[in-house]
Amino acid sequence: MSNIQSSTIPYEMHGKRIDQVLVDLFPDYSRSRLQSWLKNGDITVDNKAVKAKYKVLGGELIRMQLTLEPEGEWLAENIPLDIKFEDDYIIVVNKPANLVVHPAVGNYTGTMLNALLYHCPELINIPRAGIVHRLDKDTTGLLVIAKTLITQTHLVNQLQERAFEREYEALVVGELSGGATIDTLYGRHPTHRTKMSVFRTPNNHKNLKTAITHYQISQRYSIHTRLKVNLETGRTHQIRVHLAYKKIPIVGDKAYGGRLKYPSGSSEQLISALEQFNRQALHARKLGFEHPVTHQWMSWEQEAPEDLQNLYKLLLAHKNQ
């Protein structure tokens, strides 16, 4: 899939590097994507290939012959998708538990990406098949997928600028007096490389980033609490790690949770439900952002799945008995 775009460099940009000019003139594409096209010769200045450090005079003609090629060797698979909204530019999906979003080692097939390619084959030409953000395998809830390169760039920019509204609900072990904000340094665990961790000081750790999570109480049970959680940043496993760091781990979280706990006097039904809930009790309930083409604010809400709703009911019944 290819298209040709052109633009004349304004004279007031005289002396600027071409890679900077491209970002200003073609904001629909990411800086890295423009640099890649420039390096490959897909972008010319007055019909000549130039390097990123080339300084423009003003008045030159930029011509971009853009070809989108398959981004991977992924297979389309007929896997059902619970689509909440779709137009020519975006897809909003309610992800179930036990579904990996993107292929990786050990999960090359059977992922949401494979399902998306079956539903919308042209996504093969978009990086990560249009996936803008991810949820862990056993976290449920709302995700947005971009159907074009331009809409993906716009959505990623919103995400990086913290303009997305993302609200989760989490069931944790612990009795809380109120909500709080967790603001920490965050990065890969120094010894368990598949896990993430909070860091109190930078020390010698590399690639640490800030992670900010806000939470409020939605419902108190006996020894459990349902939380409303809002992300200001979106780091890998962020909610799970942050809540565990605060000594209120998410129910069912095998990686970061503590031992299973039961309220005093639990019924056999409640004990069985807690024992059989073998995933983290975390659900992406609300998603909102500015539509990348119409620029209208759009938002969706999705109730938690049946297994989590059932656990809420049993915990509330126990509290009220």
Tab-separated table of C-alpha atoms in Angstrom:
chain	number	residue	atom	x	y	z
A	1	MET	CA	0.000	0.000	0.000
A	2	SER	CA	1.559	3.304	-1.078
A	3	ASN	CA	0.746	6.972	-1.486
A	4	ILE	CA	2.559	10.139	-2.514
A	5	GLN	CA	2.522	13.365	-0.525
A	6	SER	CA	4.332	16.615	-1.185
A	7	SER	CA	4.861	19.990	0.432
A	8	THR	CA	6.903	23.123	-0.228
A	9	ILE	CA	9.225	24.152	2.583
A	10	PRO	CA	8.316	27.638	3.872
A	11	TYR	CA	11.118	30.198	3.536
A	12	GLU	CA	10.920	30.980	7.277
A	13	MET	CA	12.319	27.472	7.921
A	14	HIS	CA	15.631	28.471	6.294
A	15	GLY	CA	18.555	26.900	8.139
A	16	LYS	CA	16.587	24.174	9.922
A	17	ARG	CA	17.538	20.511	9.600
A	18	ILE	CA	15.351	18.513	7.251
A	19	ASP	CA	14.407	16.000	9.961
A	20	GLN	CA	13.051	18.871	12.085
A	21	VAL	CA	11.213	20.341	9.100
A	22	LEU	CA	9.518	17.015	8.377
A	23	VAL	CA	8.152	16.790	11.927
A	24	ASP	CA	6.680	20.302	11.588
A	25	LEU	CA	5.200	19.778	8.113
A	26	PHE	CA	3.902	16.221	8.579
A	27	PRO	CA	2.650	15.981	12.194
A	28	ASP	CA	0.424	13.021	11.318
A	29	TYR	CA	3.498	10.753	11.321
A	30	SER	CA	5.845	9.971	14.183
A	31	ARG	CA	9.385	11.344	14.247
A	32	SER	CA	10.876	7.839	14.082
A	33	ARG	CA	8.711	6.899	11.089
A	34	LEU	CA	9.725	10.068	9.189
A	35	GLN	CA	13.399	9.464	9.967
A	36	SER	CA	13.114	5.900	8.675
A	37	TRP	CA	11.528	7.048	5.405
A	38	LEU	CA	14.171	9.750	5.001
A	39	LYS	CA	16.994	7.251	5.565
A	40	ASN	CA	15.477	4.809	3.051
A	41	GLY	CA	15.197	7.494	0.354
A	42	ASP	CA	11.392	7.482	0.410
A	43	ILE	CA	11.513	11.222	1.121
A	44	THR	CA	13.330	13.525	-1.317
A	45	VAL	CA	14.084	17.256	-1.410
A	46	ASP	CA	13.885	18.679	-4.950
A	47	ASN	CA	14.006	15.058	-6.181
A	48	LYS	CA	17.241	14.305	-4.297
A	49	ALA	CA	17.792	12.026	-1.332
A	50	VAL	CA	19.294	13.903	1.612
A	51	LYS	CA	20.528	13.048	5.100
A	52	ALA	CA	18.815	14.033	8.318
A	53	LYS	CA	21.346	16.811	9.016
A	54	TYR	CA	20.695	18.534	5.649
A	55	LYS	CA	19.828	22.196	6.261
A	56	VAL	CA	17.049	23.576	4.114
A	57	LEU	CA	17.067	26.860	2.220
A	58	GLY	CA	13.313	27.302	1.973
A	59	GLY	CA	11.213	26.890	-1.146
A	60	GLU	CA	12.342	23.303	-1.855
A	61	LEU	CA	9.778	20.661	-2.733
A	62	ILE	CA	9.508	17.723	-0.350
A	63	ARG	CA	8.153	14.578	-1.974
A	64	MET	CA	7.257	11.546	0.085
A	65	GLN	CA	6.545	8.254	-1.668
A	66	LEU	CA	5.317	6.168	1.210
A	67	THR	CA	4.940	2.430	1.028
A	68	LEU	CA	3.441	0.537	3.928
A	69	GLU	CA	4.633	-3.049	3.986
A	70	PRO	CA	3.632	-5.927	6.241
A	71	GLU	CA	5.094	-5.278	9.691
A	72	GLY	CA	5.378	-8.922	10.680
A	73	GLU	CA	4.744	-12.535	9.699
A	74	TRP	CA	1.696	-12.878	11.922
A	75	LEU	CA	-1.208	-15.091	10.968
A	76	ALA	CA	-4.849	-14.069	10.811
A	77	GLU	CA	-6.967	-16.310	13.039
A	78	ASN	CA	-10.722	-16.558	13.397
A	79	ILE	CA	-10.909	-15.652	17.079
A	80	PRO	CA	-14.091	-13.874	18.277
A	81	LEU	CA	-13.752	-10.212	19.235
A	82	ASP	CA	-16.154	-8.294	21.474
A	83	ILE	CA	-16.189	-5.025	19.507
A	84	LYS	CA	-17.811	-2.060	21.261
A	85	PHE	CA	-17.199	0.535	18.543
A	86	GLU	CA	-15.731	0.635	15.059
A	87	ASP	CA	-15.487	3.184	12.263
A	88	ASP	CA	-13.015	3.737	9.409
A	89	TYR	CA	-10.301	4.830	11.834
A	90	ILE	CA	-10.489	3.002	15.173
A	91	ILE	CA	-11.760	-0.163	16.858
A	92	VAL	CA	-12.632	-0.346	20.567
A	93	VAL	CA	-12.562	-3.896	21.934
A	94	ASN	CA	-13.553	-5.463	25.256
A	95	LYS	CA	-10.733	-7.933	25.944
A	96	PRO	CA	-11.577	-11.138	27.832
A	97	ALA	CA	-9.336	-12.887	30.337
A	98	ASN	CA	-6.786	-15.443	29.133
A	99	LEU	CA	-6.056	-13.574	25.901
A	100	VAL	CA	-2.597	-12.206	25.095
A	101	VAL	CA	-2.761	-8.902	23.214
A	102	HIS	CA	0.426	-9.176	21.116
A	103	PRO	CA	2.464	-12.233	20.000
A	104	ALA	CA	5.657	-12.885	21.954
A	105	VAL	CA	7.856	-15.797	22.920
A	106	GLY	CA	5.527	-18.659	23.831
A	107	ASN	CA	2.457	-16.928	22.377
A	108	TYR	CA	2.940	-16.575	18.626
A	109	THR	CA	-0.683	-17.444	17.847
A	110	GLY	CA	-4.033	-17.210	19.555
A	111	THR	CA	-3.575	-13.529	20.438
A	112	MET	CA	-5.757	-10.468	19.982
A	113	LEU	CA	-3.431	-9.338	17.197
A	114	ASN	CA	-4.138	-12.551	15.271
A	115	ALA	CA	-7.868	-11.987	15.779
A	116	LEU	CA	-7.617	-8.369	14.587
A	117	LEU	CA	-5.866	-9.420	11.376
A	118	TYR	CA	-8.736	-11.798	10.589
A	119	HIS	CA	-11.310	-9.104	11.283
A	120	CYS	CA	-9.406	-6.335	9.453
A	121	PRO	CA	-6.636	-7.755	7.180
A	122	GLU	CA	-5.246	-4.317	6.219
A	123	LEU	CA	-3.929	-3.937	9.768
A	124	ILE	CA	-0.948	-6.067	8.693
A	125	ASN	CA	0.551	-2.841	7.258
A	126	ILE	CA	0.307	-0.926	10.544
A	127	PRO	CA	2.939	-1.294	13.297
A	128	ARG	CA	1.730	-3.794	15.922
A	129	ALA	CA	-1.407	-4.210	13.774
A	130	GLY	CA	-2.685	-0.883	15.092
A	131	ILE	CA	-2.440	-1.777	18.775
A	132	VAL	CA	-1.978	1.447	20.751
A	133	HIS	CA	-1.820	0.144	24.336
A	134	ARG	CA	-2.026	-3.259	25.993
A	135	LEU	CA	-3.587	-5.143	28.849
A	136	ASP	CA	-1.995	-8.106	30.593
A	137	LYS	CA	-3.144	-11.557	29.521
A	138	ASP	CA	-5.568	-11.972	32.434
A	139	THR	CA	-6.668	-8.350	32.769
A	140	THR	CA	-10.032	-7.696	31.137
A	141	GLY	CA	-11.566	-4.594	29.611
A	142	LEU	CA	-11.358	-1.858	27.012
A	143	LEU	CA	-8.629	-1.327	24.408
A	144	VAL	CA	-8.416	0.898	21.318
A	145	ILE	CA	-6.845	-0.161	18.010
A	146	ALA	CA	-5.939	2.257	15.199
A	147	LYS	CA	-6.881	1.264	11.645
A	148	THR	CA	-4.459	3.652	9.896
A	149	LEU	CA	-0.910	4.812	10.491
A	150	ILE	CA	-2.073	8.407	10.950
A	151	THR	CA	-4.698	7.561	13.564
A	152	GLN	CA	-2.202	5.367	15.396
A	153	THR	CA	0.249	8.276	15.589
A	154	HIS	CA	-2.464	10.599	16.938
A	155	LEU	CA	-3.580	8.095	19.570
A	156	VAL	CA	-0.030	7.276	20.672
A	157	ASN	CA	0.645	11.013	21.036
A	158	GLN	CA	-2.439	11.393	23.226
A	159	LEU	CA	-1.327	8.455	25.321
A	160	GLN	CA	2.163	9.903	25.771
A	161	GLU	CA	0.703	13.305	26.660
A	162	ARG	CA	-1.451	11.592	29.323
A	163	ALA	CA	-4.626	12.720	27.572
A	164	PHE	CA	-6.288	9.291	27.653
A	165	GLU	CA	-8.891	8.640	30.334
A	166	ARG	CA	-8.269	5.158	31.686
A	167	GLU	CA	-10.190	3.921	34.671
A	168	TYR	CA	-9.806	0.441	36.134
A	169	GLU	CA	-11.441	-1.449	38.941
A	170	ALA	CA	-9.370	-3.711	41.149
A	171	LEU	CA	-10.296	-6.040	44.007
A	172	VAL	CA	-7.549	-6.000	46.620
A	173	VAL	CA	-6.784	-7.721	49.903
A	174	GLY	CA	-6.815	-5.097	52.641
A	175	GLU	CA	-8.976	-2.681	54.604
A	176	LEU	CA	-8.400	0.939	53.554
A	177	SER	CA	-9.375	4.231	55.148
A	178	GLY	CA	-9.264	6.210	51.913
A	179	GLY	CA	-7.749	6.707	48.497
A	180	ALA	CA	-4.240	7.852	47.619
A	181	THR	CA	-1.763	8.588	44.854
A	182	ILE	CA	1.258	6.349	44.313
A	183	ASP	CA	4.180	8.164	42.649
A	184	THR	CA	7.400	6.158	42.315
A	185	LEU	CA	10.427	5.366	40.247
A	186	TYR	CA	9.701	2.261	38.209
A	187	GLY	CA	11.579	-0.280	36.134
A	188	ARG	CA	12.553	-3.875	35.440
A	189	HIS	CA	13.105	-5.991	38.552
A	190	PRO	CA	16.882	-6.331	39.113
A	191	THR	CA	16.816	-10.129	39.529
A	192	HIS	CA	13.413	-11.358	38.254
A	193	ARG	CA	13.573	-10.144	34.668
A	194	THR	CA	9.949	-10.983	33.838
A	195	LYS	CA	8.713	-8.756	36.658
A	196	MET	CA	8.623	-5.008	37.273
A	197	SER	CA	9.503	-3.198	40.477
A	198	VAL	CA	9.310	0.051	42.439
A	199	PHE	CA	12.627	1.776	43.221
A	200	ARG	CA	13.094	4.186	46.118
A	201	THR	CA	16.241	5.797	44.685
A	202	PRO	CA	17.915	5.645	41.250
A	203	ASN	CA	21.239	4.272	42.573
A	204	ASN	CA	22.872	2.409	39.685
A	205	HIS	CA	19.645	1.247	38.057
A	206	LYS	CA	19.199	2.221	34.424
A	207	ASN	CA	16.091	3.127	32.426
A	208	LEU	CA	13.944	4.007	35.444
A	209	LYS	CA	10.793	5.982	34.733
A	210	THR	CA	8.176	7.736	36.828
A	211	ALA	CA	4.964	5.797	37.453
A	212	ILE	CA	1.852	7.498	38.880
A	213	THR	CA	-1.326	5.699	39.962
A	214	HIS	CA	-4.398	7.211	41.657
A	215	TYR	CA	-6.944	5.089	43.522
A	216	GLN	CA	-10.219	5.611	45.388
A	217	ILE	CA	-12.459	3.265	47.368
A	218	SER	CA	-15.525	2.014	45.493
A	219	GLN	CA	-16.758	-0.666	47.923
A	220	ARG	CA	-15.591	-1.993	51.256
A	221	TYR	CA	-16.033	-5.671	52.114
A	222	SER	CA	-14.846	-7.543	55.209
A	223	ILE	CA	-11.126	-7.825	54.511
A	224	HIS	CA	-11.243	-6.888	50.811
A	225	THR	CA	-11.775	-3.568	49.043
A	226	ARG	CA	-12.880	-2.715	45.525
A	227	LEU	CA	-10.910	0.226	44.131
A	228	LYS	CA	-11.392	2.675	41.303
A	229	VAL	CA	-7.940	3.172	39.782
A	230	ASN	CA	-6.831	5.854	37.327
A	231	LEU	CA	-3.542	5.731	35.479
A	232	GLU	CA	-1.518	8.866	34.878
A	233	THR	CA	1.300	6.826	33.335
A	234	GLY	CA	1.038	3.427	31.684
A	235	ARG	CA	3.974	1.245	32.676
A	236	THR	CA	4.033	-2.546	32.338
A	237	HIS	CA	2.131	-4.176	35.259
A	238	GLN	CA	1.875	-0.721	36.859
A	239	ILE	CA	-1.368	-1.127	38.836
A	240	ARG	CA	-0.448	-4.618	40.032
A	241	VAL	CA	3.029	-3.573	41.205
A	242	HIS	CA	1.919	-0.304	42.785
A	243	LEU	CA	-0.896	-1.871	44.797
A	244	ALA	CA	1.371	-4.688	45.954
A	245	TYR	CA	3.925	-2.046	46.965
A	246	LYS	CA	1.214	-0.440	49.154
A	247	LYS	CA	0.555	-3.836	50.807
A	248	ILE	CA	-2.863	-4.136	49.172
A	249	PRO	CA	-2.214	-6.784	46.476
A	250	ILE	CA	-4.796	-7.619	43.842
A	251	VAL	CA	-6.793	-10.784	44.455
A	252	GLY	CA	-5.570	-13.674	42.295
A	253	ASP	CA	-2.311	-11.992	41.203
A	254	LYS	CA	0.166	-14.861	41.016
A	255	ALA	CA	3.189	-12.653	40.280
A	256	TYR	CA	2.740	-9.833	42.778
A	257	GLY	CA	-0.023	-10.915	45.154
A	258	GLY	CA	0.347	-12.373	48.600
A	259	ARG	CA	-1.161	-15.536	50.021
A	260	LEU	CA	-4.871	-16.197	49.676
A	261	LYS	CA	-6.939	-14.757	52.548
A	262	TYR	CA	-10.531	-15.469	53.553
A	263	PRO	CA	-12.872	-13.303	55.628
A	264	SER	CA	-13.647	-14.767	59.037
A	265	GLY	CA	-16.680	-17.040	58.863
A	266	SER	CA	-16.579	-17.394	55.064
A	267	SER	CA	-19.119	-19.709	53.498
A	268	GLU	CA	-17.956	-22.684	51.468
A	269	GLN	CA	-19.238	-20.887	48.379
A	270	LEU	CA	-17.086	-17.801	49.062
A	271	ILE	CA	-14.019	-19.913	49.908
A	272	SER	CA	-14.466	-21.862	46.677
A	273	ALA	CA	-14.925	-18.668	44.625
A	274	LEU	CA	-11.734	-17.114	46.036
A	275	GLU	CA	-9.742	-20.310	45.512
A	276	GLN	CA	-10.935	-20.729	41.935
A	277	PHE	CA	-10.348	-17.098	40.952
A	278	ASN	CA	-6.997	-17.811	39.350
A	279	ARG	CA	-6.242	-14.509	37.648
A	280	GLN	CA	-5.695	-10.942	38.824
A	281	ALA	CA	-9.009	-9.228	39.685
A	282	LEU	CA	-8.315	-6.225	37.482
A	283	HIS	CA	-10.641	-4.769	34.843
A	284	ALA	CA	-10.225	-1.795	32.471
A	285	ARG	CA	-13.692	-0.324	33.029
A	286	LYS	CA	-13.558	3.013	31.240
A	287	LEU	CA	-11.678	4.387	28.243
A	288	GLY	CA	-11.832	7.893	26.817
A	289	PHE	CA	-9.870	9.936	24.277
A	290	GLU	CA	-10.225	12.485	21.498
A	291	HIS	CA	-11.152	10.842	18.195
A	292	PRO	CA	-8.045	11.225	15.992
A	293	VAL	CA	-10.035	12.416	12.956
A	294	THR	CA	-13.267	14.047	14.173
A	295	HIS	CA	-11.539	15.425	17.314
A	296	GLN	CA	-14.662	14.723	19.337
A	297	TRP	CA	-14.234	13.362	22.861
A	298	MET	CA	-15.410	9.757	23.006
A	299	SER	CA	-15.658	7.391	25.966
A	300	TRP	CA	-16.887	3.887	26.721
A	301	GLU	CA	-17.677	1.953	29.888
A	302	GLN	CA	-17.680	-1.797	30.297
A	303	GLU	CA	-18.918	-3.759	33.311
A	304	ALA	CA	-16.576	-6.302	34.841
A	305	PRO	CA	-16.947	-9.880	33.543
A	306	GLU	CA	-19.229	-12.398	35.212
A	307	ASP	CA	-16.566	-14.137	37.323
A	308	LEU	CA	-15.552	-10.874	38.986
A	309	GLN	CA	-19.163	-9.714	39.392
A	310	ASN	CA	-19.964	-12.998	41.128
A	311	LEU	CA	-17.058	-12.526	43.529
A	312	TYR	CA	-18.280	-9.011	44.375
A	313	LYS	CA	-21.736	-10.376	45.195
A	314	LEU	CA	-20.396	-13.114	47.461
A	315	LEU	CA	-18.111	-10.710	49.322
A	316	LEU	CA	-20.936	-8.215	49.811
A	317	ALA	CA	-23.307	-10.963	51.019
A	318	HIS	CA	-20.701	-12.099	53.553
A	319	LYS	CA	-20.199	-8.534	54.810
A	320	ASN	CA	-23.967	-8.032	55.231
A	321	GLN	CA	-24.719	-11.354	56.902
